Short mmCIF file of C-alpha atoms in Angstrom, two decimals:
data_model
loop_
_atom_site.label_atom_id
_atom_site.label_comp_id
_atom_site.label_asym_id
_atom_site.label_seq_id
_atom_site.Cartn_x
_atom_site.Cartn_y
_atom_site.Cartn_z
CA MET A 53 0.15 -0.06 0.37
CA SER A 54 1.37 3.19 -0.31
CA ASN A 55 0.35 6.90 -1.54
CA THR A 56 2.42 9.97 -3.22
CA TYR A 57 2.40 13.32 -2.85
CA ARG A 58 4.11 16.51 -3.20
CA PHE A 59 5.23 19.82 -0.78
CA PRO A 60 7.15 22.61 -2.34
CA GLY A 61 10.38 21.31 -3.25
CA ALA A 62 10.44 17.35 -2.62
CA VAL A 63 8.18 14.51 -3.93
CA THR A 64 6.85 11.99 -0.51
CA THR A 65 5.63 8.92 -1.20
CA GLU A 66 4.24 6.65 1.81
CA ARG A 67 4.07 2.78 2.52
CA GLU A 68 3.27 0.42 4.63
CA HIS A 69 5.29 -2.44 4.87
CA SER A 70 3.78 -5.94 6.76
CA VAL A 71 6.41 -7.82 8.47
CA PRO A 72 6.87 -10.72 11.19
CA LEU A 73 6.31 -10.21 14.24
CA ASP A 74 9.04 -12.29 15.61
CA HIS A 75 11.49 -12.67 12.31
CA ALA A 76 12.27 -15.78 13.78
CA GLN A 77 8.29 -17.15 13.25
CA PRO A 78 7.85 -16.09 10.26
CA ASP A 79 4.26 -17.08 9.93
CA GLY A 80 3.37 -15.98 13.62
CA GLU A 81 1.75 -13.01 14.21
CA ARG A 82 2.66 -10.01 12.13
CA ILE A 83 3.21 -5.72 12.12
CA SER A 84 2.83 -2.86 9.61
CA VAL A 85 6.27 -1.09 9.44
CA PHE A 86 5.59 2.98 8.05
CA THR A 87 8.39 4.34 5.63
CA ARG A 88 8.19 7.91 3.94
CA GLU A 89 10.52 8.14 1.20
CA LEU A 90 11.76 12.00 0.34
CA ALA A 91 12.90 12.34 -3.04
CA ASP A 92 13.46 16.52 -4.64
CA PRO A 93 11.37 16.20 -7.88
CA ASP A 94 14.45 14.92 -10.08
CA GLY A 95 15.40 12.29 -7.89
CA ALA A 96 13.21 9.15 -7.65
CA ASP A 97 16.33 7.27 -9.45
CA LYS A 98 18.91 8.07 -6.91
CA PRO A 99 20.35 5.83 -4.26
CA TYR A 100 18.02 5.03 -1.09
CA LEU A 101 19.97 6.03 2.68
CA VAL A 102 17.14 4.44 4.99
CA TYR A 103 17.26 6.91 8.66
CA PHE A 104 17.93 5.40 11.38
CA GLN A 105 16.31 8.10 14.51
CA GLY A 106 17.58 8.15 17.87
CA GLY A 107 15.15 6.36 20.71
CA PRO A 108 14.46 3.27 21.46
CA GLY A 109 11.04 4.53 20.95
CA MET A 110 10.93 7.23 18.09
CA GLU A 111 9.50 7.56 14.89
CA ALA A 112 11.32 9.11 12.21
CA PRO A 113 11.21 13.10 11.53
CA ARG A 114 8.11 14.55 10.08
CA PRO A 115 9.32 16.59 7.26
CA ASN A 116 8.11 20.19 6.45
CA PRO A 117 9.24 22.49 2.62
CA LEU A 118 12.14 24.00 5.34
CA LEU A 119 14.26 20.47 4.67
CA LEU A 120 15.94 20.77 8.08
CA GLY A 121 19.51 19.23 9.13
CA PHE A 122 20.62 16.30 7.52
CA LEU A 123 17.12 15.73 4.47
CA LYS A 124 18.15 19.13 2.71
CA PRO A 125 22.41 18.03 2.17
CA ALA A 126 20.95 14.17 1.93
CA LEU A 127 18.54 14.65 -0.98
CA LYS A 128 21.35 15.72 -3.85
CA HIS A 129 22.50 12.40 -3.38
CA TYR A 130 20.24 10.14 -2.55
CA ARG A 131 15.79 9.49 -1.78
CA VAL A 132 15.34 9.24 2.15
CA LEU A 133 13.55 6.44 3.83
CA LEU A 134 12.79 7.74 6.89
CA LEU A 135 11.90 4.44 8.05
CA ASP A 136 9.01 5.05 11.55
CA GLN A 137 11.01 1.56 13.52
CA ARG A 138 8.22 -0.97 15.05
CA GLY A 139 5.87 0.43 17.31
CA THR A 140 6.49 3.55 16.92
CA GLY A 141 4.39 6.30 15.01
CA ARG A 142 2.65 5.55 11.48
CA SER A 143 3.73 1.57 11.82
CA THR A 144 1.04 -0.43 14.11
CA PRO A 145 1.65 0.41 17.97
CA ALA A 146 3.71 -0.52 20.97
CA THR A 147 2.32 2.29 23.40
CA ALA A 148 0.96 1.88 27.08
CA ARG A 149 -2.88 1.60 25.98
CA THR A 150 -2.50 -1.61 22.88
CA VAL A 151 0.38 -2.86 25.69
CA ALA A 152 -2.50 -3.17 28.07
CA GLY A 153 -4.33 -4.64 25.96
CA ILE A 154 -2.23 -7.42 26.16
CA THR A 155 -3.24 -10.58 28.88
CA SER A 156 -0.52 -10.97 31.18
CA PRO A 157 2.66 -8.68 32.73
CA ALA A 158 4.34 -11.78 31.18
CA GLU A 159 2.74 -11.77 27.72
CA GLN A 160 3.33 -8.32 27.33
CA ALA A 161 7.61 -8.49 28.36
CA ALA A 162 7.32 -11.25 25.83
CA TYR A 163 5.71 -9.27 23.41
CA LEU A 164 8.04 -5.98 24.24
CA GLY A 165 11.22 -7.56 23.89
CA HIS A 166 10.15 -8.25 19.98
CA PHE A 167 10.84 -4.22 19.27
CA ARG A 168 14.77 -3.97 20.01
CA ALA A 169 17.69 -3.25 17.27
CA ASP A 170 18.12 -7.01 15.92
CA SER A 171 13.63 -6.90 14.92
CA ILE A 172 14.50 -3.44 13.65
CA VAL A 173 17.06 -4.36 10.95
CA ARG A 174 15.28 -7.09 10.64
CA ASP A 175 12.72 -5.15 9.47
CA ALA A 176 14.60 -3.22 7.51
CA GLU A 177 16.39 -6.40 5.37
CA SER A 178 12.86 -7.32 4.40
CA ILE A 179 11.83 -3.77 3.63
CA ARG A 180 15.08 -3.24 1.42
CA HIS A 181 14.71 -6.85 -0.40
CA GLU A 182 11.28 -4.93 -1.14
CA LEU A 183 12.15 -2.81 -2.66
CA ILE A 184 15.28 -3.65 -4.13
CA GLY A 185 15.67 -6.68 -4.66
CA ASP A 186 19.05 -7.99 -3.75
CA ALA A 187 21.38 -4.13 -4.58
CA GLN A 188 22.64 -2.76 -1.82
CA TRP A 189 21.93 0.73 0.23
CA ASP A 190 22.68 3.48 2.31
CA LEU A 191 21.88 4.34 6.39
CA ILE A 192 22.22 7.36 8.53
CA GLY A 193 21.28 6.75 12.63
CA GLN A 194 21.34 8.89 14.39
CA SER A 195 22.05 8.73 18.82
CA PHE A 196 19.92 4.36 18.76
CA GLY A 197 19.77 4.67 15.82
CA GLY A 198 23.32 4.16 15.14
CA PHE A 199 23.11 1.47 18.03
CA CYS A 200 20.76 -0.15 14.76
CA ILE A 201 23.49 -0.21 12.07
CA THR A 202 25.83 -1.25 14.29
CA SER A 203 23.24 -4.26 14.09
CA TYR A 204 22.90 -3.81 10.94
CA LEU A 205 26.85 -4.42 10.45
CA SER A 206 26.65 -7.31 13.00
CA LEU A 207 24.09 -8.52 11.05
CA ALA A 208 22.80 -8.51 8.05
CA PRO A 209 26.08 -5.99 6.68
CA GLY A 210 25.22 -7.64 3.05
CA GLY A 211 22.90 -4.70 2.49
CA ILE A 212 25.10 -2.12 3.45
CA ARG A 213 26.93 -0.63 1.20
CA THR A 214 27.37 2.85 3.17
CA ALA A 215 26.79 3.63 6.14
CA PHE A 216 26.73 6.98 8.24
CA ILE A 217 26.93 7.30 11.93
CA THR A 218 25.65 10.56 13.79
CA GLY A 219 26.33 10.43 17.96
CA GLY A 220 25.85 7.00 18.35
CA LEU A 221 28.40 4.24 17.74
CA PRO A 222 27.60 1.82 20.48
CA PRO A 223 29.45 0.39 23.48
CA ILE A 224 29.32 -3.79 21.78
CA ASP A 225 30.94 -5.30 25.23
CA ARG A 226 30.08 -3.02 28.19
CA SER A 227 27.85 -3.93 30.64
CA PRO A 228 24.53 -1.63 31.35
CA GLU A 229 25.84 -1.23 34.69
CA ASP A 230 29.60 0.72 32.99
CA VAL A 231 27.18 1.75 30.51
CA TYR A 232 25.73 4.82 33.66
CA ARG A 233 29.33 4.35 35.28
CA ALA A 234 30.59 6.25 32.02
CA LEU A 235 26.87 8.37 32.07
CA TYR A 236 26.37 9.57 35.27
CA PRO A 237 30.33 11.70 35.16
CA ARG A 238 29.30 13.23 31.80
CA VAL A 239 25.67 14.56 32.87
CA ARG A 240 27.92 15.85 36.00
CA ALA A 241 30.42 17.39 34.06
CA LYS A 242 27.59 19.42 32.32
CA ASN A 243 25.60 20.59 35.54
CA GLY A 244 29.00 22.12 35.90
CA ARG A 245 29.45 23.73 32.99
CA TYR A 246 24.79 24.64 33.27
CA PHE A 247 25.29 26.28 36.08
CA GLY A 248 28.48 28.00 35.16
CA ARG A 249 26.49 29.47 32.81
CA TYR A 250 22.96 30.86 34.88
CA PRO A 251 24.67 30.36 37.92
CA GLY A 252 21.51 32.43 39.79
CA ASP A 253 19.60 28.94 39.27
CA ARG A 254 21.47 28.13 41.57
CA ALA A 255 19.46 29.42 44.26
CA ARG A 256 16.11 29.24 42.49
CA LEU A 257 16.63 25.25 42.28
CA GLU A 258 16.46 24.48 45.76
CA ARG A 259 13.76 27.16 46.27
CA LEU A 260 12.35 24.92 43.78
CA ARG A 261 13.12 21.91 46.25
CA GLU A 262 11.50 23.20 49.27
CA ALA A 263 8.76 24.32 47.53
CA ILE A 264 8.18 21.23 45.70
CA ASP A 265 8.55 18.83 49.35
CA ALA A 266 6.78 21.18 51.34
CA SER A 267 3.47 21.24 48.77
CA GLU A 268 3.79 17.92 46.61
CA PRO A 269 2.32 19.67 43.54
CA THR A 270 1.15 17.60 40.85
CA LEU A 271 1.67 18.80 37.28
CA PRO A 272 -0.70 19.49 34.05
CA GLY A 273 -1.90 15.88 33.24
CA GLY A 274 -2.17 14.51 37.02
CA ASP A 275 1.18 13.26 38.17
CA PRO A 276 3.12 14.61 40.40
CA LEU A 277 5.88 16.72 40.79
CA THR A 278 8.57 15.42 42.44
CA VAL A 279 12.36 16.43 42.98
CA GLN A 280 13.18 13.55 41.36
CA ARG A 281 10.89 14.12 39.00
CA LEU A 282 12.46 17.85 38.60
CA GLN A 283 16.16 16.75 37.92
CA CYS A 284 14.77 14.97 34.92
CA LEU A 285 14.72 17.93 33.44
CA GLY A 286 18.45 17.58 32.88
CA ILE A 287 17.74 14.68 30.27
CA ALA A 288 17.74 17.78 27.94
CA PHE A 289 21.65 18.89 28.51
CA GLY A 290 23.10 16.89 26.12
CA MET A 291 20.79 18.81 23.18
CA SER A 292 22.55 22.47 21.64
CA ASP A 293 19.27 24.36 23.32
CA GLY A 294 19.30 22.14 26.11
CA PHE A 295 20.45 24.51 28.96
CA GLU A 296 17.68 27.22 27.71
CA ARG A 297 15.23 25.12 27.55
CA VAL A 298 15.88 23.64 31.18
CA HIS A 299 17.04 27.53 32.46
CA TYR A 300 14.14 29.78 30.86
CA ALA A 301 11.84 26.67 33.60
CA VAL A 302 13.34 27.36 36.04
CA GLU A 303 13.50 31.70 35.65
CA GLU A 304 9.37 31.44 35.62
CA ALA A 305 8.22 29.11 38.00
CA PHE A 306 7.13 30.69 40.71
CA PHE A 307 4.49 33.75 40.95
CA GLU A 308 6.81 36.01 42.25
CA ASP A 309 3.88 38.54 44.39
CA ALA A 310 1.91 35.39 45.49
CA GLU A 311 1.90 35.02 49.38
CA ARG A 312 3.02 32.30 49.64
CA PRO A 313 5.32 29.82 46.42
CA ALA A 314 3.01 29.10 44.13
CA PHE A 315 4.03 27.40 40.41
CA THR A 316 3.66 28.69 37.07
CA ASP A 317 1.28 27.36 34.62
CA ARG A 318 4.41 28.11 32.22
CA PHE A 319 6.94 26.25 34.90
CA LEU A 320 4.84 22.96 35.38
CA ARG A 321 3.79 22.94 31.90
CA ALA A 322 7.36 22.89 31.30
CA VAL A 323 8.38 20.06 33.46
CA GLU A 324 5.63 18.04 32.54
CA SER A 325 6.47 18.14 28.18
CA GLY A 326 10.08 17.76 29.89
CA THR A 327 10.33 14.35 31.01
CA THR A 328 6.77 12.92 29.27
CA PHE A 329 6.73 9.26 27.78
CA ALA A 330 2.46 9.73 27.05
CA THR A 331 3.38 9.01 23.04
CA ASN A 332 6.93 7.05 23.67
CA PRO A 333 6.78 4.34 26.45
CA LEU A 334 8.64 2.66 24.44
CA TYR A 335 11.74 4.31 25.44
CA ALA A 336 11.72 3.86 28.81
CA ALA A 337 10.52 0.01 28.34
CA LEU A 338 13.40 0.08 26.83
CA HIS A 339 16.41 1.77 27.32
CA GLU A 340 18.26 -0.37 29.84
CA ALA A 341 16.98 -2.74 27.02
CA ILE A 342 18.98 -2.26 24.09
CA TYR A 343 22.48 -2.37 26.46
CA CYS A 344 21.64 -6.13 27.24
CA GLN A 345 23.15 -9.50 25.39
CA GLY A 346 22.81 -12.73 27.98
CA GLU A 347 22.16 -10.28 30.97
CA ALA A 348 20.05 -8.61 32.88
CA SER A 349 20.22 -4.96 34.15
CA ARG A 350 18.02 -5.11 37.00
CA TRP A 351 17.14 -0.83 36.61
CA ALA A 352 21.01 -0.59 36.24
CA ALA A 353 21.03 3.66 36.12
CA HIS A 354 19.15 3.05 39.63
CA ARG A 355 21.61 1.08 41.52
CA VAL A 356 24.70 2.63 39.74
CA ARG A 357 23.07 6.51 41.47
CA ALA A 358 23.75 4.76 44.45
CA GLU A 359 28.03 5.81 43.56
CA PHE A 360 27.15 9.40 43.13
CA PRO A 361 25.03 10.58 46.11
CA GLU A 362 26.03 14.04 44.57
CA PHE A 363 22.62 12.65 42.64
CA ALA A 364 20.25 12.55 45.24
CA PRO A 365 17.05 14.44 45.64
CA GLY A 366 17.78 15.37 49.06
CA ALA A 367 22.24 16.67 47.59
CA PRO A 368 23.11 19.65 49.43
CA ASP A 369 23.80 21.20 46.21
CA LEU A 370 20.57 19.21 43.77
CA LEU A 371 22.30 18.40 40.61
CA PHE A 372 19.81 17.64 37.24
CA THR A 373 20.18 13.51 35.95
CA GLY A 374 20.07 12.79 32.68
CA GLU A 375 19.46 10.08 30.29
CA MET A 376 18.50 7.77 32.67
CA ILE A 377 15.36 6.22 33.71
CA TYR A 378 14.01 4.12 37.07
CA PRO A 379 11.83 2.40 38.56
CA TRP A 380 9.79 4.73 40.13
CA MET A 381 8.79 6.85 36.83
CA PHE A 382 6.77 3.38 36.27
CA GLU A 383 4.74 4.56 39.52
CA THR A 384 4.71 8.08 39.39
CA HIS A 385 4.60 9.00 35.75
CA GLY A 386 0.30 7.98 34.41
CA ALA A 387 1.90 6.83 30.66
CA LEU A 388 4.01 4.04 32.56
CA ARG A 389 2.25 2.68 34.93
CA PRO A 390 0.10 -0.02 32.65
CA LEU A 391 3.57 -1.21 31.85
CA ALA A 392 5.28 -1.56 35.05
CA ALA A 393 5.06 -4.97 35.59
CA ALA A 394 6.16 -5.64 32.57
CA ALA A 395 9.42 -3.43 33.18
CA GLU A 396 10.09 -4.90 36.06
CA LEU A 397 10.16 -7.98 34.42
CA LEU A 398 11.73 -7.38 30.81
CA ALA A 399 14.64 -6.05 33.94
CA ASP A 400 15.19 -9.38 35.11
CA ARG A 401 15.25 -10.84 31.86
CA THR A 402 18.23 -12.48 31.38
CA ASP A 403 18.44 -14.67 27.97
CA TRP A 404 18.58 -11.39 25.59
CA PRO A 405 19.80 -11.81 22.18
CA PRO A 406 22.88 -10.71 20.35
CA LEU A 407 23.07 -7.23 19.21
CA TYR A 408 26.44 -7.09 17.58
CA ASP A 409 29.10 -9.69 16.35
CA ALA A 410 32.37 -8.42 16.74
CA ALA A 411 33.48 -10.62 14.04
CA ALA A 412 31.12 -9.41 11.39
CA LEU A 413 32.15 -6.15 12.30
CA GLY A 414 35.88 -6.61 12.25
CA THR A 415 35.64 -7.75 8.15
CA CYS A 416 32.47 -6.14 7.42
CA ASP A 417 32.99 -4.55 3.41
CA ALA A 418 30.44 -1.20 3.70
CA ARG A 419 32.03 1.92 4.02
CA VAL A 420 31.79 3.47 7.25
CA ALA A 421 31.99 7.18 8.38
CA ALA A 422 31.10 8.09 11.88
CA VAL A 423 30.86 11.35 14.25
CA ILE A 424 31.48 10.82 17.62
CA TYR A 425 31.38 14.23 20.36
CA HIS A 426 33.89 14.52 22.43
CA ASP A 427 30.88 15.92 25.09
CA ASP A 428 28.39 13.92 24.22
CA MET A 429 26.05 13.16 27.46
CA TYR A 430 24.49 10.46 25.78
CA VAL A 431 27.18 7.81 24.68
CA ASP A 432 30.54 8.16 26.32
CA ALA A 433 33.58 9.54 23.64
CA GLY A 434 35.71 6.10 24.87
CA GLY A 435 33.58 3.54 24.15
CA SER A 436 32.24 4.67 21.00
CA LEU A 437 35.82 5.25 20.14
CA GLN A 438 36.17 1.36 21.37
CA THR A 439 33.78 0.55 18.90
CA ALA A 440 35.22 2.64 15.71
CA ALA A 441 38.50 1.02 16.38
CA ALA A 442 36.60 -2.83 16.24
CA VAL A 443 34.73 -1.83 12.91
CA ARG A 444 36.51 -2.76 9.59
CA GLY A 445 37.65 0.45 7.75
CA LEU A 446 35.19 2.90 10.08
CA ARG A 447 36.27 6.52 10.14
CA ALA A 448 35.35 8.46 12.78
CA TRP A 449 35.77 12.04 13.00
CA VAL A 450 36.09 13.16 17.03
CA THR A 451 34.24 16.33 17.85
CA ASN A 452 33.14 19.57 20.27
CA GLU A 453 32.15 21.39 18.12
CA TYR A 454 28.59 20.23 18.32
CA GLU A 455 26.13 18.64 21.08
CA HIS A 456 24.25 15.39 19.69
CA ASP A 457 22.12 16.89 17.37
CA GLY A 458 24.60 18.31 15.59
CA ALA A 459 23.81 16.87 12.62
CA GLU A 460 20.20 17.91 13.63
CA GLN A 461 21.89 21.72 13.41
CA GLY A 462 22.54 22.12 9.84
CA GLU A 463 24.50 20.74 6.43
CA ARG A 464 27.79 20.23 7.67
CA VAL A 465 27.76 17.30 9.63
CA LEU A 466 26.53 14.87 6.63
CA ASP A 467 28.27 16.46 3.99
CA ARG A 468 31.56 15.68 5.95
CA LEU A 469 31.06 11.77 6.76
CA VAL A 470 29.79 11.89 3.09
CA GLY A 471 33.66 13.69 2.28
CA ILE A 472 35.03 11.01 4.67
CA ALA A 473 32.93 8.09 3.49
CA ASN A 474 34.86 8.99 0.15
CA GLY A 475 38.64 9.33 1.27
CA GLU A 476 37.45 13.04 0.48
CA LEU A 477 38.49 14.21 3.78
#
């Protein structure tokens, strides 16, 4: 099933692809995966570039005539295939509402276990054969999208001609605990930079902590506003505008003319929107599972946090946390509460299949170019460099010019990666 339409400067073709829920059981339950092909008006015969979105559990970007970020330079060379990864966007949704319809937590957990990178790769391979047969195509992956590409290079390298990875070379042999031991210091460093830029927010944050503890407020959607949830605003710190997003929320937190501290609607809405999983609960449910191969995560971020007491909600100087998922979220976030029992089972699962194959990565023939952001808060650059050394022929560009969203800020990142892959840089 497909549909084609135009907007200024581009032609888009929408398709729905039927794939097995479990690729090991091709005759079993099937789900739909949605793709949107984007081409310039004269580019219908250009090769494909498949985009893997960050996440996990995030749909592909929705293009508009401005063609921001990597899209505009990509259309010089390619037709871009925007993939709504299984469970997201217009693909068969895996949300709290749909998963709640599955009978038991055990069945819910088994169902959600089919939404990691290995399944996403096999979806892409099915779509490749459907669209271009045995021909190869090129890939680009942002953040978790780079994790997917690294799995692709492990599980189905024959389908790839060239791969571009932006801020998403995963640590292929680190435990979930090791991942967070590397990431908490990066979040702490971002806090240092934030309070260096906005030193007045230190006092504002302390006042917020006192007011939250005293009044037990709720957010517009009904979730409780706790100090721990306030800390989660720091998930934005790794993006180019993240400090400002948090600062502008904090600086307008109170009605200053109130007799006692009263939170502004703008602040409450900013906290809710900056920390919600309402539209993408897969992000929370599977976040630690993206690091699991034959082992359980057992809420690794929560356990490792005890090694960094400066992040405690009662620490003398309150700090923001980062891209960590905690078990209390499934108790206090209304959008996650229906998945709480399944999330516990996923955290305890020990038989996760492998996501990466070191031997395949060491012998793959695809051209691979990756940008590693030196100060990345979400993907530790040390682990990325170890992986870069393990992938045959991979050429890495290490830079501190950009934050994690560098590829979305203009044309230079993709243009440079194309040059690196072609041996021009």
